[in-house]
């Protein structure tokens, strides 16, 4: 089993956009959602697949599992051809599309699991065991008999995750699984995924806009921009790029002139006549602690927070640095 | 049951459960069915009486049976052409259907059949009961029309689900299928024999109707169930129904395969 669990070569998908021009005529434009993408993921890895909205992440995922047909290039998932062997592949892969539900809206959560167990032809004993495991770990016991339409978003996302993992897939693909969730729900989902991987050695491919997801869950990241691979490598490498633009926000006890002359710090802006100031710093050259000391030497600090940059910003920087 | 069919059976059962959650909507459907049933009674009884008490094999009693059985089937035979699946293609939720190790066509048809079966109880039987009690109707006194009628009804219901599925696959190319859905609704209202029995059509129109799958969805099951046609003719009708069912399923499968090549799911 040396073949990667995901392997694409020159994978490309184009969409034809028709825009109306005049009464009858229509203009055709070709949008390349995924552009000559060559990636490889080994079994057992946990990979973050990140990029801005419209970068081509979801389109890639849909080609990986045989939902969309590639325009060019090849793709193999779990050693199978996703298009020709879509059904066989579906037994090996669990997918969560964060924006779409795979549960039966009008039926209790429990029944969705039972339907999915039948769809995947899991033996009844095994299905019961697995369901109990997932219900326990994701703490779903108190809403198993509730119809899906009455669940909160956090409850539903846990049920979605359980639904995708019920057949114990080798490869789990999560497309924005934490979208719209509160901090605690995110935390719970992440802890669950870490445990699931430890127990079953599951391979994970995750798209997200949440840096926390990546930091907690992924060993490696692939960054995609305009359908092209813009970066691939370790989290540390990404963190260094990310670190270049952390922002320290300080609330000061008194209105203070803009702190524009601190070493290794760029003053981004002030609010309330300088009561709150935003200071960007390069984590390679200095630390949050040193910046704080510098500030404290001049004026007393009442409160502070460190802002992590969002993924879109990271992607933009990585992409720019490549040109 | 074979392991290959088990998922579809389970989806059918799920369809029954889903349909059963909307009891109030079913009651509303029943009220609407009965209201239009009385309208049909008024018009068609007048027609039969004007013809001297008998019209193309229908007397008052058998016309009443036609009216109330056809109204009863309205909750189970999809005459409107609307479907969840058309919406799922439009919104891209069809991506979820394609990520499962089963045929989307089989899954959709199984679930719709489950819903249709669940509607037979609370919408079909009361409609027939209303007709029998309030207006009176003549029904067969031998068992075979009922036995064959049930088979015919089941084929009709499955055919209706399969046909509406095939219609929905147009969405792979058109995205918005409301135009052809409305066309379907207009045609099927006449050709299923919902408004007027097909045998009352002028010859040329009835010839067109019988060249389509629509009578197999409703008219033939009614003819078999109410004993309007002979045993031999019933078996012929069942054969025609079965042929349409197979053809519709094959076309639906081919359209699904072709449509998948053009499928575009964007935005999440």
PDB file of N, CA, C and O in Angstrom, chain B residues 39-105:
ATOM      1  N   UNK B  39     -67.222  18.295  -7.075  1.00  0.00           N
ATOM      2  CA  UNK B  39     -67.321  19.035  -8.339  1.00  0.00           C
ATOM      3  C   UNK B  39     -67.371  18.071  -9.526  1.00  0.00           C
ATOM      4  O   UNK B  39     -68.195  18.216 -10.430  1.00  0.00           O
ATOM      5  N   UNK B  40     -66.442  17.077  -9.482  1.00  0.00           N
ATOM      6  CA  UNK B  40     -66.403  16.103 -10.572  1.00  0.00           C
ATOM      7  C   UNK B  40     -67.711  15.306 -10.625  1.00  0.00           C
ATOM      8  O   UNK B  40     -68.228  15.021 -11.712  1.00  0.00           O
ATOM      9  N   UNK B  41     -68.217  14.960  -9.427  1.00  0.00           N
ATOM     10  CA  UNK B  41     -69.482  14.232  -9.356  1.00  0.00           C
ATOM     11  C   UNK B  41     -70.575  15.040 -10.063  1.00  0.00           C
ATOM     12  O   UNK B  41     -71.304  14.524 -10.925  1.00  0.00           O
ATOM     13  N   UNK B  42     -70.667  16.331  -9.739  1.00  0.00           N
ATOM     14  CA  UNK B  42     -71.726  17.174 -10.303  1.00  0.00           C
ATOM     15  C   UNK B  42     -71.640  17.193 -11.829  1.00  0.00           C
ATOM     16  O   UNK B  42     -72.636  16.983 -12.529  1.00  0.00           O
ATOM     17  N   UNK B  43     -70.411  17.390 -12.347  1.00  0.00           N
ATOM     18  CA  UNK B  43     -70.251  17.528 -13.794  1.00  0.00           C
ATOM     19  C   UNK B  43     -70.452  16.199 -14.521  1.00  0.00           C
ATOM     20  O   UNK B  43     -71.174  16.118 -15.502  1.00  0.00           O
ATOM     21  N   UNK B  44     -69.772  15.151 -13.997  1.00  0.00           N
ATOM     22  CA  UNK B  44     -69.781  13.881 -14.730  1.00  0.00           C
ATOM     23  C   UNK B  44     -71.129  13.164 -14.600  1.00  0.00           C
ATOM     24  O   UNK B  44     -71.582  12.521 -15.542  1.00  0.00           O
ATOM     25  N   UNK B  45     -71.795  13.286 -13.423  1.00  0.00           N
ATOM     26  CA  UNK B  45     -73.122  12.694 -13.278  1.00  0.00           C
ATOM     27  C   UNK B  45     -74.093  13.351 -14.271  1.00  0.00           C
ATOM     28  O   UNK B  45     -74.895  12.686 -14.917  1.00  0.00           O
ATOM     29  N   UNK B  46     -73.994  14.687 -14.393  1.00  0.00           N
ATOM     30  CA  UNK B  46     -74.862  15.424 -15.325  1.00  0.00           C
ATOM     31  C   UNK B  46     -74.629  14.918 -16.743  1.00  0.00           C
ATOM     32  O   UNK B  46     -75.580  14.731 -17.521  1.00  0.00           O
ATOM     33  N   UNK B  47     -73.343  14.678 -17.070  1.00  0.00           N
ATOM     34  CA  UNK B  47     -73.019  14.191 -18.413  1.00  0.00           C
ATOM     35  C   UNK B  47     -73.634  12.813 -18.658  1.00  0.00           C
ATOM     36  O   UNK B  47     -74.223  12.563 -19.719  1.00  0.00           O
ATOM     37  N   UNK B  48     -73.492  11.927 -17.668  1.00  0.00           N
ATOM     38  CA  UNK B  48     -74.044  10.578 -17.808  1.00  0.00           C
ATOM     39  C   UNK B  48     -75.566  10.644 -17.950  1.00  0.00           C
ATOM     40  O   UNK B  48     -76.162   9.982 -18.811  1.00  0.00           O
ATOM     41  N   UNK B  49     -76.212  11.484 -17.128  1.00  0.00           N
ATOM     42  CA  UNK B  49     -77.687  11.588 -17.174  1.00  0.00           C
ATOM     43  C   UNK B  49     -78.132  12.159 -18.520  1.00  0.00           C
ATOM     44  O   UNK B  49     -79.099  11.703 -19.117  1.00  0.00           O
ATOM     45  N   UNK B  50     -77.399  13.160 -19.028  1.00  0.00           N
ATOM     46  CA  UNK B  50     -77.751  13.780 -20.303  1.00  0.00           C
ATOM     47  C   UNK B  50     -77.671  12.753 -21.429  1.00  0.00           C
ATOM     48  O   UNK B  50     -78.369  12.840 -22.426  1.00  0.00           O
ATOM     49  N   UNK B  51     -76.732  11.766 -21.243  1.00  0.00           N
ATOM     50  CA  UNK B  51     -76.574  10.736 -22.270  1.00  0.00           C
ATOM     51  C   UNK B  51     -77.605   9.618 -22.108  1.00  0.00           C
ATOM     52  O   UNK B  51     -77.550   8.619 -22.822  1.00  0.00           O
ATOM     53  N   UNK B  52     -78.490   9.777 -21.146  1.00  0.00           N
ATOM     54  CA  UNK B  52     -79.543   8.786 -20.976  1.00  0.00           C
ATOM     55  C   UNK B  52     -79.227   7.727 -19.937  1.00  0.00           C
ATOM     56  O   UNK B  52     -79.739   6.609 -19.994  1.00  0.00           O
ATOM     57  N   UNK B  53     -78.352   8.049 -18.985  1.00  0.00           N
ATOM     58  CA  UNK B  53     -78.076   7.140 -17.876  1.00  0.00           C
ATOM     59  C   UNK B  53     -76.908   6.203 -18.135  1.00  0.00           C
ATOM     60  O   UNK B  53     -76.458   5.492 -17.234  1.00  0.00           O
ATOM     61  N   UNK B  54     -76.355   6.229 -19.349  1.00  0.00           N
ATOM     62  CA  UNK B  54     -75.208   5.376 -19.653  1.00  0.00           C
ATOM     63  C   UNK B  54     -74.352   6.055 -20.704  1.00  0.00           C
ATOM     64  O   UNK B  54     -74.864   6.524 -21.720  1.00  0.00           O
ATOM     65  N   UNK B  55     -73.033   6.135 -20.439  1.00  0.00           N
ATOM     66  CA  UNK B  55     -72.143   6.811 -21.383  1.00  0.00           C
ATOM     67  C   UNK B  55     -70.847   6.016 -21.487  1.00  0.00           C
ATOM     68  O   UNK B  55     -70.092   5.899 -20.512  1.00  0.00           O
ATOM     69  N   UNK B  56     -70.605   5.453 -22.675  1.00  0.00           N
ATOM     70  CA  UNK B  56     -69.392   4.670 -22.933  1.00  0.00           C
ATOM     71  C   UNK B  56     -69.087   3.693 -21.796  1.00  0.00           C
ATOM     72  O   UNK B  56     -67.963   3.621 -21.285  1.00  0.00           O
ATOM     73  N   UNK B  57     -70.080   2.986 -21.362  1.00  0.00           N
ATOM     74  CA  UNK B  57     -69.890   1.961 -20.346  1.00  0.00           C
ATOM     75  C   UNK B  57     -69.989   2.468 -18.911  1.00  0.00           C
ATOM     76  O   UNK B  57     -69.931   1.686 -17.974  1.00  0.00           O
ATOM     77  N   UNK B  58     -70.109   3.785 -18.735  1.00  0.00           N
ATOM     78  CA  UNK B  58     -70.251   4.329 -17.382  1.00  0.00           C
ATOM     79  C   UNK B  58     -71.720   4.565 -17.068  1.00  0.00           C
ATOM     80  O   UNK B  58     -72.423   5.227 -17.821  1.00  0.00           O
ATOM     81  N   UNK B  59     -72.178   4.016 -15.900  1.00  0.00           N
ATOM     82  CA  UNK B  59     -73.454   4.488 -15.363  1.00  0.00           C
ATOM     83  C   UNK B  59     -73.130   5.322 -14.122  1.00  0.00           C
ATOM     84  O   UNK B  59     -71.954   5.562 -13.834  1.00  0.00           O
ATOM     85  N   UNK B  60     -74.149   5.769 -13.431  1.00  0.00           N
ATOM     86  CA  UNK B  60     -73.907   6.647 -12.279  1.00  0.00           C
ATOM     87  C   UNK B  60     -72.996   5.976 -11.249  1.00  0.00           C
ATOM     88  O   UNK B  60     -72.055   6.568 -10.731  1.00  0.00           O
ATOM     89  N   UNK B  61     -73.273   4.694 -10.959  1.00  0.00           N
ATOM     90  CA  UNK B  61     -72.496   3.977  -9.938  1.00  0.00           C
ATOM     91  C   UNK B  61     -71.037   3.834 -10.320  1.00  0.00           C
ATOM     92  O   UNK B  61     -70.133   4.090  -9.507  1.00  0.00           O
ATOM     93  N   UNK B  62     -70.734   3.457 -11.569  1.00  0.00           N
ATOM     94  CA  UNK B  62     -69.335   3.251 -11.953  1.00  0.00           C
ATOM     95  C   UNK B  62     -68.632   4.591 -12.148  1.00  0.00           C
ATOM     96  O   UNK B  62     -67.425   4.712 -11.921  1.00  0.00           O
ATOM     97  N   UNK B  63     -69.382   5.627 -12.561  1.00  0.00           N
ATOM     98  CA  UNK B  63     -68.779   6.954 -12.676  1.00  0.00           C
ATOM     99  C   UNK B  63     -68.370   7.451 -11.292  1.00  0.00           C
ATOM    100  O   UNK B  63     -67.319   8.044 -11.102  1.00  0.00           O
ATOM    101  N   UNK B  64     -69.227   7.177 -10.307  1.00  0.00           N
ATOM    102  CA  UNK B  64     -68.913   7.558  -8.933  1.00  0.00           C
ATOM    103  C   UNK B  64     -67.643   6.844  -8.461  1.00  0.00           C
ATOM    104  O   UNK B  64     -66.759   7.442  -7.847  1.00  0.00           O
ATOM    105  N   UNK B  65     -67.554   5.541  -8.806  1.00  0.00           N
ATOM    106  CA  UNK B  65     -66.349   4.787  -8.430  1.00  0.00           C
ATOM    107  C   UNK B  65     -65.115   5.416  -9.069  1.00  0.00           C
ATOM    108  O   UNK B  65     -64.077   5.607  -8.411  1.00  0.00           O
ATOM    109  N   UNK B  66     -65.230   5.785 -10.376  1.00  0.00           N
ATOM    110  CA  UNK B  66     -64.103   6.447 -11.046  1.00  0.00           C
ATOM    111  C   UNK B  66     -63.713   7.737 -10.307  1.00  0.00           C
ATOM    112  O   UNK B  66     -62.543   7.985 -10.029  1.00  0.00           O
ATOM    113  N   UNK B  67     -64.704   8.564  -9.991  1.00  0.00           N
ATOM    114  CA  UNK B  67     -64.427   9.871  -9.369  1.00  0.00           C
ATOM    115  C   UNK B  67     -63.695   9.695  -8.046  1.00  0.00           C
ATOM    116  O   UNK B  67     -62.656  10.305  -7.812  1.00  0.00           O
ATOM    117  N   UNK B  68     -64.207   8.801  -7.200  1.00  0.00           N
ATOM    118  CA  UNK B  68     -63.644   8.751  -5.843  1.00  0.00           C
ATOM    119  C   UNK B  68     -62.331   7.985  -5.776  1.00  0.00           C
ATOM    120  O   UNK B  68     -61.465   8.307  -4.973  1.00  0.00           O
ATOM    121  N   UNK B  69     -62.155   7.009  -6.640  1.00  0.00           N
ATOM    122  CA  UNK B  69     -60.852   6.337  -6.672  1.00  0.00           C
ATOM    123  C   UNK B  69     -59.810   7.289  -7.258  1.00  0.00           C
ATOM    124  O   UNK B  69     -58.696   7.422  -6.748  1.00  0.00           O
ATOM    125  N   UNK B  70     -60.162   8.014  -8.320  1.00  0.00           N
ATOM    126  CA  UNK B  70     -59.192   8.945  -8.907  1.00  0.00           C
ATOM    127  C   UNK B  70     -58.824  10.035  -7.910  1.00  0.00           C
ATOM    128  O   UNK B  70     -57.646  10.410  -7.779  1.00  0.00           O
ATOM    129  N   UNK B  71     -59.806  10.548  -7.171  1.00  0.00           N
ATOM    130  CA  UNK B  71     -59.493  11.557  -6.152  1.00  0.00           C
ATOM    131  C   UNK B  71     -58.611  10.971  -5.048  1.00  0.00           C
ATOM    132  O   UNK B  71     -57.721  11.627  -4.535  1.00  0.00           O
ATOM    133  N   UNK B  72     -58.891   9.720  -4.712  1.00  0.00           N
ATOM    134  CA  UNK B  72     -58.116   9.060  -3.658  1.00  0.00           C
ATOM    135  C   UNK B  72     -56.664   8.837  -4.037  1.00  0.00           C
ATOM    136  O   UNK B  72     -55.786   8.800  -3.179  1.00  0.00           O
ATOM    137  N   UNK B  73     -56.418   8.710  -5.352  1.00  0.00           N
ATOM    138  CA  UNK B  73     -55.049   8.455  -5.806  1.00  0.00           C
ATOM    139  C   UNK B  73     -54.224   9.738  -5.918  1.00  0.00           C
ATOM    140  O   UNK B  73     -53.013   9.704  -6.107  1.00  0.00           O
ATOM    141  N   UNK B  74     -54.888  10.869  -5.776  1.00  0.00           N
ATOM    142  CA  UNK B  74     -54.231  12.141  -6.025  1.00  0.00           C
ATOM    143  C   UNK B  74     -53.059  12.402  -5.078  1.00  0.00           C
ATOM    144  O   UNK B  74     -52.098  13.076  -5.434  1.00  0.00           O
ATOM    145  N   UNK B  75     -53.151  11.843  -3.865  1.00  0.00           N
ATOM    146  CA  UNK B  75     -52.050  12.037  -2.927  1.00  0.00           C
ATOM    147  C   UNK B  75     -50.887  11.099  -3.193  1.00  0.00           C
ATOM    148  O   UNK B  75     -49.811  11.263  -2.625  1.00  0.00           O
ATOM    149  N   UNK B  76     -51.082  10.105  -4.062  1.00  0.00           N
ATOM    150  CA  UNK B  76     -50.054   9.077  -4.255  1.00  0.00           C
ATOM    151  C   UNK B  76     -49.463   9.082  -5.658  1.00  0.00           C
ATOM    152  O   UNK B  76     -48.331   8.664  -5.852  1.00  0.00           O
ATOM    153  N   UNK B  77     -50.248   9.541  -6.629  1.00  0.00           N
ATOM    154  CA  UNK B  77     -49.735   9.637  -7.994  1.00  0.00           C
ATOM    155  C   UNK B  77     -49.348  11.099  -8.219  1.00  0.00           C
ATOM    156  O   UNK B  77     -50.145  12.002  -7.995  1.00  0.00           O
ATOM    157  N   UNK B  78     -48.100  11.312  -8.632  1.00  0.00           N
ATOM    158  CA  UNK B  78     -47.615  12.677  -8.758  1.00  0.00           C
ATOM    159  C   UNK B  78     -48.042  13.268 -10.101  1.00  0.00           C
ATOM    160  O   UNK B  78     -47.417  13.049 -11.122  1.00  0.00           O
ATOM    161  N   UNK B  79     -49.135  14.013 -10.058  1.00  0.00           N
ATOM    162  CA  UNK B  79     -49.680  14.601 -11.278  1.00  0.00           C
ATOM    163  C   UNK B  79     -49.063  15.981 -11.517  1.00  0.00           C
ATOM    164  O   UNK B  79     -49.046  16.498 -12.622  1.00  0.00           O
ATOM    165  N   UNK B  80     -48.509  16.574 -10.442  1.00  0.00           N
ATOM    166  CA  UNK B  80     -48.003  17.943 -10.541  1.00  0.00           C
ATOM    167  C   UNK B  80     -46.603  18.000 -11.159  1.00  0.00           C
ATOM    168  O   UNK B  80     -46.208  19.023 -11.711  1.00  0.00           O
ATOM    169  N   UNK B  81     -45.849  16.900 -11.079  1.00  0.00           N
ATOM    170  CA  UNK B  81     -44.506  16.896 -11.672  1.00  0.00           C
ATOM    171  C   UNK B  81     -43.454  17.590 -10.825  1.00  0.00           C
ATOM    172  O   UNK B  81     -42.303  17.698 -11.233  1.00  0.00           O
ATOM    173  N   UNK B  82     -43.827  18.068  -9.656  1.00  0.00           N
ATOM    174  CA  UNK B  82     -42.842  18.709  -8.776  1.00  0.00           C
ATOM    175  C   UNK B  82     -42.081  17.634  -8.010  1.00  0.00           C
ATOM    176  O   UNK B  82     -42.628  16.580  -7.700  1.00  0.00           O
ATOM    177  N   UNK B  83     -40.818  17.901  -7.721  1.00  0.00           N
ATOM    178  CA  UNK B  83     -40.073  16.922  -6.931  1.00  0.00           C
ATOM    179  C   UNK B  83     -38.942  17.575  -6.153  1.00  0.00           C
ATOM    180  O   UNK B  83     -38.391  18.593  -6.560  1.00  0.00           O
ATOM    181  N   UNK B  84     -38.622  16.948  -5.035  1.00  0.00           N
ATOM    182  CA  UNK B  84     -37.477  17.353  -4.229  1.00  0.00           C
ATOM    183  C   UNK B  84     -36.195  17.281  -5.041  1.00  0.00           C
ATOM    184  O   UNK B  84     -35.311  18.107  -4.906  1.00  0.00           O
ATOM    185  N   UNK B  85     -36.133  16.267  -5.903  1.00  0.00           N
ATOM    186  CA  UNK B  85     -34.886  16.033  -6.615  1.00  0.00           C
ATOM    187  C   UNK B  85     -34.556  17.184  -7.559  1.00  0.00           C
ATOM    188  O   UNK B  85     -33.392  17.574  -7.682  1.00  0.00           O
ATOM    189  N   UNK B  86     -35.587  17.755  -8.203  1.00  0.00           N
ATOM    190  CA  UNK B  86     -35.354  18.921  -9.068  1.00  0.00           C
ATOM    191  C   UNK B  86     -34.741  20.052  -8.243  1.00  0.00           C
ATOM    192  O   UNK B  86     -33.798  20.719  -8.688  1.00  0.00           O
ATOM    193  N   UNK B  87     -35.261  20.245  -7.033  1.00  0.00           N
ATOM    194  CA  UNK B  87     -34.708  21.284  -6.155  1.00  0.00           C
ATOM    195  C   UNK B  87     -33.272  20.961  -5.750  1.00  0.00           C
ATOM    196  O   UNK B  87     -32.439  21.840  -5.623  1.00  0.00           O
ATOM    197  N   UNK B  88     -33.021  19.680  -5.534  1.00  0.00           N
ATOM    198  CA  UNK B  88     -31.678  19.292  -5.094  1.00  0.00           C
ATOM    199  C   UNK B  88     -30.643  19.519  -6.186  1.00  0.00           C
ATOM    200  O   UNK B  88     -29.502  19.872  -5.901  1.00  0.00           O
ATOM    201  N   UNK B  89     -31.044  19.325  -7.443  1.00  0.00           N
ATOM    202  CA  UNK B  89     -30.117  19.620  -8.537  1.00  0.00           C
ATOM    203  C   UNK B  89     -29.872  21.120  -8.588  1.00  0.00           C
ATOM    204  O   UNK B  89     -28.738  21.581  -8.703  1.00  0.00           O
ATOM    205  N   UNK B  90     -30.954  21.880  -8.448  1.00  0.00           N
ATOM    206  CA  UNK B  90     -30.859  23.332  -8.556  1.00  0.00           C
ATOM    207  C   UNK B  90     -29.964  23.921  -7.449  1.00  0.00           C
ATOM    208  O   UNK B  90     -29.141  24.789  -7.710  1.00  0.00           O
ATOM    209  N   UNK B  91     -30.136  23.425  -6.226  1.00  0.00           N
ATOM    210  CA  UNK B  91     -29.368  23.991  -5.116  1.00  0.00           C
ATOM    211  C   UNK B  91     -27.986  23.353  -4.966  1.00  0.00           C
ATOM    212  O   UNK B  91     -27.164  23.840  -4.201  1.00  0.00           O
ATOM    213  N   UNK B  92     -27.746  22.252  -5.673  1.00  0.00           N
ATOM    214  CA  UNK B  92     -26.457  21.583  -5.543  1.00  0.00           C
ATOM    215  C   UNK B  92     -26.431  20.522  -4.453  1.00  0.00           C
ATOM    216  O   UNK B  92     -25.425  19.845  -4.274  1.00  0.00           O
ATOM    217  N   UNK B  93     -27.544  20.356  -3.724  1.00  0.00           N
ATOM    218  CA  UNK B  93     -27.593  19.310  -2.696  1.00  0.00           C
ATOM    219  C   UNK B  93     -27.446  17.912  -3.303  1.00  0.00           C
ATOM    220  O   UNK B  93     -27.187  16.937  -2.596  1.00  0.00           O
ATOM    221  N   UNK B  94     -27.616  17.849  -4.622  1.00  0.00           N
ATOM    222  CA  UNK B  94     -27.449  16.584  -5.327  1.00  0.00           C
ATOM    223  C   UNK B  94     -26.034  16.032  -5.118  1.00  0.00           C
ATOM    224  O   UNK B  94     -25.802  14.830  -5.259  1.00  0.00           O
ATOM    225  N   UNK B  95     -25.094  16.910  -4.753  1.00  0.00           N
ATOM    226  CA  UNK B  95     -23.736  16.453  -4.443  1.00  0.00           C
ATOM    227  C   UNK B  95     -23.762  15.398  -3.344  1.00  0.00           C
ATOM    228  O   UNK B  95     -23.026  14.411  -3.398  1.00  0.00           O
ATOM    229  N   UNK B  96     -24.632  15.603  -2.360  1.00  0.00           N
ATOM    230  CA  UNK B  96     -24.758  14.633  -1.262  1.00  0.00           C
ATOM    231  C   UNK B  96     -25.267  13.292  -1.809  1.00  0.00           C
ATOM    232  O   UNK B  96     -24.775  12.227  -1.438  1.00  0.00           O
ATOM    233  N   UNK B  97     -26.242  13.350  -2.720  1.00  0.00           N
ATOM    234  CA  UNK B  97     -26.799  12.114  -3.289  1.00  0.00           C
ATOM    235  C   UNK B  97     -25.738  11.322  -4.045  1.00  0.00           C
ATOM    236  O   UNK B  97     -25.741  10.102  -4.025  1.00  0.00           O
ATOM    237  N   UNK B  98     -24.848  12.054  -4.721  1.00  0.00           N
ATOM    238  CA  UNK B  98     -23.810  11.382  -5.498  1.00  0.00           C
ATOM    239  C   UNK B  98     -22.644  10.909  -4.621  1.00  0.00           C
ATOM    240  O   UNK B  98     -21.760  10.217  -5.107  1.00  0.00           O
ATOM    241  N   UNK B  99     -22.633  11.292  -3.356  1.00  0.00           N
ATOM    242  CA  UNK B  99     -21.532  10.840  -2.503  1.00  0.00           C
ATOM    243  C   UNK B  99     -21.907   9.578  -1.733  1.00  0.00           C
ATOM    244  O   UNK B  99     -21.210   9.170  -0.825  1.00  0.00           O
ATOM    245  N   UNK B 100     -23.034   8.970  -2.111  1.00  0.00           N
ATOM    246  CA  UNK B 100     -23.467   7.740  -1.436  1.00  0.00           C
ATOM    247  C   UNK B 100     -23.289   6.530  -2.338  1.00  0.00           C
ATOM    248  O   UNK B 100     -23.386   6.644  -3.553  1.00  0.00           O
ATOM    249  N   UNK B 101     -23.087   5.353  -1.724  1.00  0.00           N
ATOM    250  CA  UNK B 101     -22.801   4.160  -2.538  1.00  0.00           C
ATOM    251  C   UNK B 101     -24.052   3.522  -3.124  1.00  0.00           C
ATOM    252  O   UNK B 101     -24.180   2.305  -3.150  1.00  0.00           O
ATOM    253  N   UNK B 102     -25.005   4.342  -3.552  1.00  0.00           N
ATOM    254  CA  UNK B 102     -26.235   3.812  -4.139  1.00  0.00           C
ATOM    255  C   UNK B 102     -26.591   4.653  -5.358  1.00  0.00           C
ATOM    256  O   UNK B 102     -26.006   5.703  -5.584  1.00  0.00           O
ATOM    257  N   UNK B 103     -27.572   4.171  -6.119  1.00  0.00           N
ATOM    258  CA  UNK B 103     -28.020   4.917  -7.288  1.00  0.00           C
ATOM    259  C   UNK B 103     -28.938   6.049  -6.835  1.00  0.00           C
ATOM    260  O   UNK B 103     -29.900   5.804  -6.105  1.00  0.00           O
ATOM    261  N   UNK B 104     -28.670   7.281  -7.255  1.00  0.00           N
ATOM    262  CA  UNK B 104     -29.557   8.378  -6.873  1.00  0.00           C
ATOM    263  C   UNK B 104     -30.980   8.139  -7.380  1.00  0.00           C
ATOM    264  O   UNK B 104     -31.943   8.451  -6.692  1.00  0.00           O
ATOM    265  N   UNK B 105     -31.083   7.552  -8.566  1.00  0.00           N
ATOM    266  CA  UNK B 105     -32.412   7.278  -9.115  1.00  0.00           C
ATOM    267  C   UNK B 105     -33.182   6.314  -8.216  1.00  0.00           C
ATOM    268  O   UNK B 105     -34.317   6.585  -7.831  1.00  0.00           O
TER     269      UNK B 105
END
